[in-house]
């Protein structure tokens, strides 16, 4: 048996998405910028998808820019804030995804005029210290706050409505990386009031290499990628037509069944937590554990120390269980988790991220638990 528990890295594509993309590849091969009928038909696919995405998050179609994924969308949001909106200060956290953290570091390095970067304090579960955030915001500089909706390694959820209200109170822009939560919760951009939010289709059973950036219509921004006049002049390059169609289909499927998915996947996560407590002596968990403060698709487990701990992921993989030690974007880089370091977690013990999807079954969790018992508990005897 092979069990896939690394859905925070990427999710398997839904069969309906594959079918829709195959249909578009077969029937709509024109360039969307061409003015003939083949081009117009392709363009229609994109604009219908844009309207569908916008409707699902209570946005306007003109506020949706299709991108190559979450990383490009995060980069564009931060770059536009500094370049186009006059931002001179960025407030973020030490546990953001590298798409944000590295983008901030790059902007700070290349800007001719100094950019101030400040990190908000965090609790041991990865929650933002709201009092400290407001204290930072009171300094009055032109600021963007960039904080993710849910952490991709420990699953801790941020109350982005409160952050947005604080930003508005102090005249700051707000960008939230919602890559892990888009398609997993109902997102209402009007209710939230964020200026930028980001998404990647492969996190909600869509294709890789496509995502979108929401930009509030009140903001005047310019493209990150220069070239043609695609995406209303905000992103040059021929559009990923099949990817956009796949994103649309995946987004519809995710949002239409969202309440059932939350209930189903949360029960899977809860079951694994309780079974790990019973089976593994001294097991602990990183991040928030209550359902209202933690993303239901992610569980970060701190196992007891054992002699072969550095081989844990490899041994689980040999037993057919796919999981990770953190973000897939840093796998292969022997630096440990910046997220766990950012919350001062115990990184001397083996830490594993298990992440679930609507396709994860209880039988798969039982199989994974047996593998964990054999490898971890067996080493403790």
Short mmCIF file of C-alpha atoms in Angstrom, two decimals:
data_model
loop_
_atom_site.label_atom_id
_atom_site.label_comp_id
_atom_site.label_asym_id
_atom_site.label_seq_id
_atom_site.Cartn_x
_atom_site.Cartn_y
_atom_site.Cartn_z
CA UNK A 1 0.00 0.00 0.00
CA UNK A 2 1.15 3.55 -0.73
CA UNK A 3 -0.24 6.41 1.34
CA UNK A 4 0.06 10.06 0.33
CA UNK A 5 0.10 12.41 3.32
CA UNK A 6 1.90 15.39 1.78
CA UNK A 7 -1.06 17.36 0.46
CA UNK A 8 0.29 20.66 1.79
CA UNK A 9 3.07 20.29 -0.78
CA UNK A 10 0.66 19.48 -3.59
CA UNK A 11 -2.65 17.68 -4.06
CA UNK A 12 -3.59 15.05 -6.63
CA UNK A 13 -5.61 16.48 -9.47
CA UNK A 14 -9.32 15.79 -9.37
CA UNK A 15 -10.54 13.57 -12.23
CA UNK A 16 -13.01 16.26 -13.28
CA UNK A 17 -10.15 18.73 -13.59
CA UNK A 18 -8.13 16.41 -15.80
CA UNK A 19 -11.18 15.87 -18.00
CA UNK A 20 -11.81 19.60 -18.33
CA UNK A 21 -8.18 20.35 -19.19
CA UNK A 22 -8.10 17.59 -21.81
CA UNK A 23 -11.23 19.07 -23.39
CA UNK A 24 -9.65 22.54 -23.55
CA UNK A 25 -6.39 21.16 -25.00
CA UNK A 26 -8.35 19.38 -27.68
CA UNK A 27 -10.94 22.02 -28.58
CA UNK A 28 -9.41 25.41 -27.70
CA UNK A 29 -5.90 25.62 -29.07
CA UNK A 30 -6.01 29.19 -30.38
CA UNK A 31 -3.88 31.96 -28.92
CA UNK A 32 -6.16 34.03 -26.64
CA UNK A 33 -4.64 37.24 -28.03
CA UNK A 34 -5.56 36.37 -31.63
CA UNK A 35 -8.59 38.18 -33.04
CA UNK A 36 -9.90 35.30 -35.17
CA UNK A 37 -12.54 32.86 -33.95
CA UNK A 38 -10.02 30.36 -32.54
CA UNK A 39 -8.42 33.11 -30.47
CA UNK A 40 -11.75 34.52 -29.32
CA UNK A 41 -12.90 31.08 -28.17
CA UNK A 42 -9.70 30.63 -26.16
CA UNK A 43 -10.07 34.11 -24.68
CA UNK A 44 -13.62 33.27 -23.65
CA UNK A 45 -12.36 30.28 -21.65
CA UNK A 46 -10.08 32.60 -19.66
CA UNK A 47 -12.68 35.28 -19.04
CA UNK A 48 -15.33 32.78 -17.96
CA UNK A 49 -12.80 31.33 -15.51
CA UNK A 50 -11.95 34.82 -14.24
CA UNK A 51 -15.62 35.58 -13.60
CA UNK A 52 -16.10 32.24 -11.84
CA UNK A 53 -13.10 32.75 -9.54
CA UNK A 54 -14.11 36.34 -8.78
CA UNK A 55 -17.68 35.32 -7.95
CA UNK A 56 -16.48 32.63 -5.53
CA UNK A 57 -14.43 35.11 -3.45
CA UNK A 58 -16.83 38.08 -3.78
CA UNK A 59 -14.41 40.01 -6.00
CA UNK A 60 -14.80 41.70 -9.37
CA UNK A 61 -13.33 39.98 -12.45
CA UNK A 62 -10.92 42.89 -13.04
CA UNK A 63 -9.42 42.22 -9.58
CA UNK A 64 -8.20 38.74 -10.58
CA UNK A 65 -4.80 38.32 -12.28
CA UNK A 66 -3.90 34.80 -13.35
CA UNK A 67 -0.29 33.90 -12.55
CA UNK A 68 2.04 30.91 -12.70
CA UNK A 69 1.21 30.11 -9.07
CA UNK A 70 1.40 31.36 -5.51
CA UNK A 71 5.07 32.30 -5.59
CA UNK A 72 4.69 34.68 -8.51
CA UNK A 73 1.53 36.13 -6.97
CA UNK A 74 3.31 36.78 -3.63
CA UNK A 75 6.29 38.32 -5.41
CA UNK A 76 4.03 40.58 -7.46
CA UNK A 77 2.06 41.78 -4.43
CA UNK A 78 5.16 42.74 -2.45
CA UNK A 79 7.00 44.24 -5.42
CA UNK A 80 3.99 46.33 -6.50
CA UNK A 81 3.48 47.63 -2.97
CA UNK A 82 7.03 49.00 -2.86
CA UNK A 83 7.40 50.05 -6.50
CA UNK A 84 3.91 51.37 -7.26
CA UNK A 85 2.30 52.26 -3.93
CA UNK A 86 5.19 54.02 -2.23
CA UNK A 87 5.63 51.53 0.60
CA UNK A 88 8.81 52.15 2.60
CA UNK A 89 8.27 49.57 5.34
CA UNK A 90 7.24 45.90 5.38
CA UNK A 91 5.89 44.13 8.44
CA UNK A 92 5.93 40.34 8.25
CA UNK A 93 6.79 37.31 10.39
CA UNK A 94 9.72 34.89 10.58
CA UNK A 95 7.51 31.91 9.65
CA UNK A 96 6.18 33.10 6.30
CA UNK A 97 6.60 30.94 3.21
CA UNK A 98 9.86 31.64 1.36
CA UNK A 99 7.80 33.06 -1.52
CA UNK A 100 7.19 35.97 0.84
CA UNK A 101 10.33 35.91 2.97
CA UNK A 102 12.76 35.73 0.06
CA UNK A 103 10.79 38.30 -1.92
CA UNK A 104 11.01 40.75 0.99
CA UNK A 105 14.76 40.12 1.34
CA UNK A 106 15.25 40.70 -2.40
CA UNK A 107 13.27 43.94 -2.42
CA UNK A 108 15.18 45.16 0.63
CA UNK A 109 18.47 44.41 -1.15
CA UNK A 110 17.80 46.01 -4.54
CA UNK A 111 15.85 49.13 -3.56
CA UNK A 112 17.81 52.34 -3.99
CA UNK A 113 15.87 53.97 -1.16
CA UNK A 114 16.10 52.09 2.16
CA UNK A 115 13.23 49.73 2.99
CA UNK A 116 12.57 48.97 6.64
CA UNK A 117 11.61 45.37 7.42
CA UNK A 118 10.17 44.50 10.82
CA UNK A 119 9.06 41.14 12.19
CA UNK A 120 6.01 40.83 14.40
CA UNK A 121 6.28 38.76 17.58
CA UNK A 122 4.76 35.28 17.60
CA UNK A 123 3.46 32.97 20.30
CA UNK A 124 4.85 29.47 20.73
CA UNK A 125 1.99 28.15 18.57
CA UNK A 126 2.75 30.59 15.75
CA UNK A 127 -0.01 33.08 16.47
CA UNK A 128 0.67 36.73 15.69
CA UNK A 129 0.96 38.99 18.72
CA UNK A 130 -1.74 41.49 17.75
CA UNK A 131 -0.71 44.02 20.38
CA UNK A 132 2.82 44.04 18.98
CA UNK A 133 1.50 44.33 15.43
CA UNK A 134 -0.53 47.40 16.38
CA UNK A 135 2.48 48.85 18.16
CA UNK A 136 4.52 48.48 14.96
CA UNK A 137 1.74 49.99 12.87
CA UNK A 138 1.63 53.12 15.01
CA UNK A 139 4.99 54.31 13.64
CA UNK A 140 3.14 55.88 10.72
CA UNK A 141 5.41 55.02 7.78
CA UNK A 142 3.93 53.91 4.44
CA UNK A 143 3.59 50.20 5.24
CA UNK A 144 2.45 46.86 3.90
CA UNK A 145 1.74 44.00 6.28
CA UNK A 146 2.34 40.55 4.77
CA UNK A 147 1.06 37.67 6.91
CA UNK A 148 -0.16 34.28 5.75
CA UNK A 149 -3.66 33.01 6.48
CA UNK A 150 -2.46 29.58 7.58
CA UNK A 151 1.09 28.43 8.07
CA UNK A 152 2.10 25.78 5.56
CA UNK A 153 4.12 23.74 8.09
CA UNK A 154 2.26 23.95 11.41
CA UNK A 155 -1.22 24.92 10.19
CA UNK A 156 -1.80 27.81 12.62
CA UNK A 157 -4.61 30.04 11.35
CA UNK A 158 -4.43 33.83 11.41
CA UNK A 159 -7.52 35.96 11.98
CA UNK A 160 -6.98 37.96 8.80
CA UNK A 161 -10.10 40.06 9.39
CA UNK A 162 -8.56 41.49 12.59
CA UNK A 163 -5.23 42.11 10.85
CA UNK A 164 -7.02 43.84 7.97
CA UNK A 165 -8.92 46.08 10.40
CA UNK A 166 -5.68 47.04 12.17
CA UNK A 167 -4.08 47.86 8.82
CA UNK A 168 -7.00 50.05 7.80
CA UNK A 169 -6.96 51.80 11.17
CA UNK A 170 -3.32 52.78 10.66
CA UNK A 171 -3.39 53.36 6.88
CA UNK A 172 -1.33 50.29 5.93
CA UNK A 173 -1.78 47.91 3.02
CA UNK A 174 -2.44 44.22 3.77
CA UNK A 175 -1.24 41.22 1.77
CA UNK A 176 -2.13 37.70 2.86
CA UNK A 177 -0.65 34.54 1.38
CA UNK A 178 -3.79 32.39 1.26
CA UNK A 179 -2.20 29.61 -0.80
CA UNK A 180 -2.86 26.95 1.87
CA UNK A 181 -6.42 28.07 2.62
CA UNK A 182 -7.86 29.08 -0.74
CA UNK A 183 -10.25 26.32 -1.78
CA UNK A 184 -10.32 25.01 1.80
CA UNK A 185 -12.37 27.81 3.35
CA UNK A 186 -14.89 30.25 1.97
CA UNK A 187 -12.87 33.40 1.29
CA UNK A 188 -14.76 36.70 1.04
CA UNK A 189 -12.38 39.49 0.04
CA UNK A 190 -14.96 42.19 0.67
CA UNK A 191 -15.56 40.99 4.23
CA UNK A 192 -11.83 40.59 4.88
CA UNK A 193 -10.78 43.86 3.28
CA UNK A 194 -7.32 42.69 2.20
CA UNK A 195 -5.49 44.53 -0.59
CA UNK A 196 -3.74 41.45 -2.03
CA UNK A 197 -4.41 37.73 -1.63
CA UNK A 198 -2.81 34.81 -3.45
CA UNK A 199 -3.71 31.31 -4.60
CA UNK A 200 -2.21 28.26 -6.30
CA UNK A 201 -4.42 25.72 -8.04
CA UNK A 202 -2.33 22.68 -7.13
CA UNK A 203 -3.20 23.16 -3.44
CA UNK A 204 -6.89 22.41 -4.11
CA UNK A 205 -6.69 19.52 -6.59
CA UNK A 206 -5.96 21.64 -9.62
CA UNK A 207 -2.92 21.72 -11.93
CA UNK A 208 0.55 22.94 -11.03
CA UNK A 209 1.92 26.10 -12.62
CA UNK A 210 -1.17 28.27 -12.33
CA UNK A 211 -2.65 30.49 -9.66
CA UNK A 212 -4.02 33.97 -9.18
CA UNK A 213 -3.45 37.25 -7.41
CA UNK A 214 -6.36 39.31 -6.15
CA UNK A 215 -5.61 43.03 -6.27
CA UNK A 216 -8.12 45.45 -4.80
CA UNK A 217 -9.52 47.57 -7.64
CA UNK A 218 -8.61 50.76 -5.76
CA UNK A 219 -4.91 50.05 -6.20
CA UNK A 220 -2.99 51.19 -9.27
CA UNK A 221 -0.27 48.62 -9.96
CA UNK A 222 1.97 47.73 -12.90
CA UNK A 223 3.16 44.34 -14.20
CA UNK A 224 5.91 42.26 -12.64
CA UNK A 225 6.41 40.38 -15.92
CA UNK A 226 6.84 42.62 -18.94
CA UNK A 227 5.82 41.58 -22.44
CA UNK A 228 2.43 41.63 -24.09
CA UNK A 229 -0.81 43.19 -22.98
CA UNK A 230 -2.25 40.00 -21.48
CA UNK A 231 -4.16 40.15 -18.18
CA UNK A 232 -5.24 43.72 -18.94
CA UNK A 233 -1.60 44.70 -19.30
CA UNK A 234 -0.68 43.41 -15.83
CA UNK A 235 1.13 40.19 -16.80
CA UNK A 236 2.91 39.72 -20.09
CA UNK A 237 3.05 36.33 -21.78
CA UNK A 238 0.64 33.97 -23.48
CA UNK A 239 -1.82 32.71 -20.89
CA UNK A 240 -1.72 29.15 -19.56
CA UNK A 241 -5.12 28.39 -21.08
CA UNK A 242 -5.45 24.76 -19.99
CA UNK A 243 -4.09 25.56 -16.53
CA UNK A 244 -6.59 28.38 -16.04
CA UNK A 245 -9.45 26.13 -17.13
CA UNK A 246 -8.21 23.48 -14.68
CA UNK A 247 -7.98 26.06 -11.90
CA UNK A 248 -11.57 27.12 -12.56
CA UNK A 249 -12.87 23.55 -12.44
CA UNK A 250 -10.90 22.73 -9.29
CA UNK A 251 -12.06 25.92 -7.59
CA UNK A 252 -15.70 25.18 -8.34
CA UNK A 253 -15.37 21.61 -7.01
CA UNK A 254 -13.59 22.78 -3.87
CA UNK A 255 -16.04 25.55 -3.04
CA UNK A 256 -19.20 23.59 -3.85
CA UNK A 257 -18.29 20.84 -1.38
CA UNK A 258 -16.37 22.87 1.15
CA UNK A 259 -18.46 22.24 4.28
CA UNK A 260 -18.46 18.48 3.73
CA UNK A 261 -14.72 18.49 3.00
CA UNK A 262 -13.94 20.40 6.19
CA UNK A 263 -15.96 17.98 8.31
CA UNK A 264 -14.48 14.91 6.62
CA UNK A 265 -10.84 15.98 6.69
CA UNK A 266 -11.03 17.41 10.23
CA UNK A 267 -12.28 14.00 11.42
CA UNK A 268 -9.28 12.34 9.74
CA UNK A 269 -6.89 14.77 11.45
CA UNK A 270 -8.57 14.35 14.85
CA UNK A 271 -8.41 10.58 14.53
CA UNK A 272 -4.69 10.63 13.76
CA UNK A 273 -3.99 12.95 16.70
CA UNK A 274 -5.83 10.70 19.16
CA UNK A 275 -4.24 7.52 17.83
CA UNK A 276 -0.74 9.03 17.96
CA UNK A 277 -1.33 10.00 21.60
CA UNK A 278 -2.32 6.40 22.38
CA UNK A 279 0.44 4.68 20.40
CA UNK A 280 3.53 6.91 20.66
CA UNK A 281 4.89 7.74 24.13
CA UNK A 282 5.85 11.39 24.53
CA UNK A 283 4.45 12.54 21.19
CA UNK A 284 3.82 16.28 20.89
CA UNK A 285 2.33 18.60 18.27
CA UNK A 286 3.41 21.97 16.90
CA UNK A 287 1.05 24.86 16.26
CA UNK A 288 -2.53 25.33 17.38
CA UNK A 289 -4.58 22.18 17.89
CA UNK A 290 -8.15 23.48 18.23
CA UNK A 291 -10.19 23.23 15.03
CA UNK A 292 -11.05 26.95 14.98
CA UNK A 293 -7.37 28.00 15.14
CA UNK A 294 -5.71 25.36 12.98
CA UNK A 295 -5.91 24.45 9.31
CA UNK A 296 -7.68 21.09 9.15
CA UNK A 297 -5.41 19.73 6.42
CA UNK A 298 -2.10 20.01 8.34
CA UNK A 299 -0.71 18.18 11.37
CA UNK A 300 2.87 18.80 12.54
CA UNK A 301 4.10 16.04 14.84
CA UNK A 302 7.09 16.12 17.18
CA UNK A 303 8.17 12.52 17.82
CA UNK A 304 10.30 11.34 20.74
CA UNK A 305 14.04 11.21 20.15
CA UNK A 306 15.45 7.93 18.87
CA UNK A 307 18.73 6.76 17.43
CA UNK A 308 17.74 6.67 13.77
CA UNK A 309 15.69 9.89 13.79
CA UNK A 310 17.48 11.43 10.80
CA UNK A 311 16.22 8.53 8.69
CA UNK A 312 12.57 8.82 9.73
CA UNK A 313 11.18 10.32 6.51
CA UNK A 314 13.20 7.88 4.42
CA UNK A 315 12.03 4.89 6.48
CA UNK A 316 8.41 6.00 6.27
CA UNK A 317 8.80 6.37 2.52
CA UNK A 318 10.22 2.85 2.28
CA UNK A 319 7.08 1.66 4.06
CA UNK A 320 4.93 3.49 1.51
CA UNK A 321 4.06 6.58 3.57
CA UNK A 322 4.75 9.94 1.90
CA UNK A 323 5.05 12.92 4.25
CA UNK A 324 7.53 15.73 4.83
CA UNK A 325 9.71 17.52 7.35
CA UNK A 326 8.40 20.92 6.28
CA UNK A 327 7.83 22.93 3.15
CA UNK A 328 8.42 21.05 -0.12
CA UNK A 329 10.12 24.20 -1.42
CA UNK A 330 13.08 23.57 0.90
CA UNK A 331 13.33 19.78 0.73
CA UNK A 332 16.86 18.72 -0.05
CA UNK A 333 18.27 21.76 1.74
CA UNK A 334 19.67 20.59 5.06
CA UNK A 335 18.80 23.72 7.01
CA UNK A 336 15.92 22.50 9.13
CA UNK A 337 12.59 24.26 9.34
CA UNK A 338 12.68 28.06 9.57
CA UNK A 339 9.09 27.83 10.82
CA UNK A 340 9.98 25.66 13.81
CA UNK A 341 12.98 27.86 14.54
CA UNK A 342 10.71 30.90 14.26
CA UNK A 343 8.48 29.63 17.11
CA UNK A 344 11.44 28.32 19.13
CA UNK A 345 10.25 24.73 18.83
CA UNK A 346 12.39 21.75 19.76
CA UNK A 347 14.20 20.91 16.53
CA UNK A 348 16.45 18.28 18.13
CA UNK A 349 13.58 15.81 18.05
CA UNK A 350 12.25 14.45 14.73
CA UNK A 351 9.42 16.61 13.39
CA UNK A 352 7.11 15.48 10.59
CA UNK A 353 4.32 17.24 8.73
CA UNK A 354 1.39 15.05 7.74
CA UNK A 355 -1.14 16.76 5.48
CA UNK A 356 -4.51 15.53 4.29
CA UNK A 357 -7.02 16.04 1.49
CA UNK A 358 -10.59 15.12 0.74
CA UNK A 359 -9.26 11.90 -0.81
CA UNK A 360 -7.48 10.77 2.39
CA UNK A 361 -9.13 7.76 4.04
CA UNK A 362 -9.16 6.35 7.58
CA UNK A 363 -7.66 3.14 6.22
CA UNK A 364 -4.67 5.11 4.93
CA UNK A 365 -4.21 6.73 8.34
CA UNK A 366 -4.32 3.30 10.00
CA UNK A 367 -1.62 2.09 7.62
CA UNK A 368 0.53 5.15 8.37
CA UNK A 369 0.06 4.67 12.12
CA UNK A 370 1.29 1.08 11.89
CA UNK A 371 4.37 2.25 10.00
CA UNK A 372 5.03 4.93 12.61
CA UNK A 373 4.66 2.39 15.43
CA UNK A 374 7.10 0.04 13.75
CA UNK A 375 9.73 2.69 13.06
CA UNK A 376 9.44 5.07 16.03
CA UNK A 377 7.98 3.01 18.88
CA UNK A 378 10.02 0.01 17.77
CA UNK A 379 13.20 2.08 18.13
CA UNK A 380 12.23 3.13 21.66
CA UNK A 381 11.86 -0.42 22.98
#
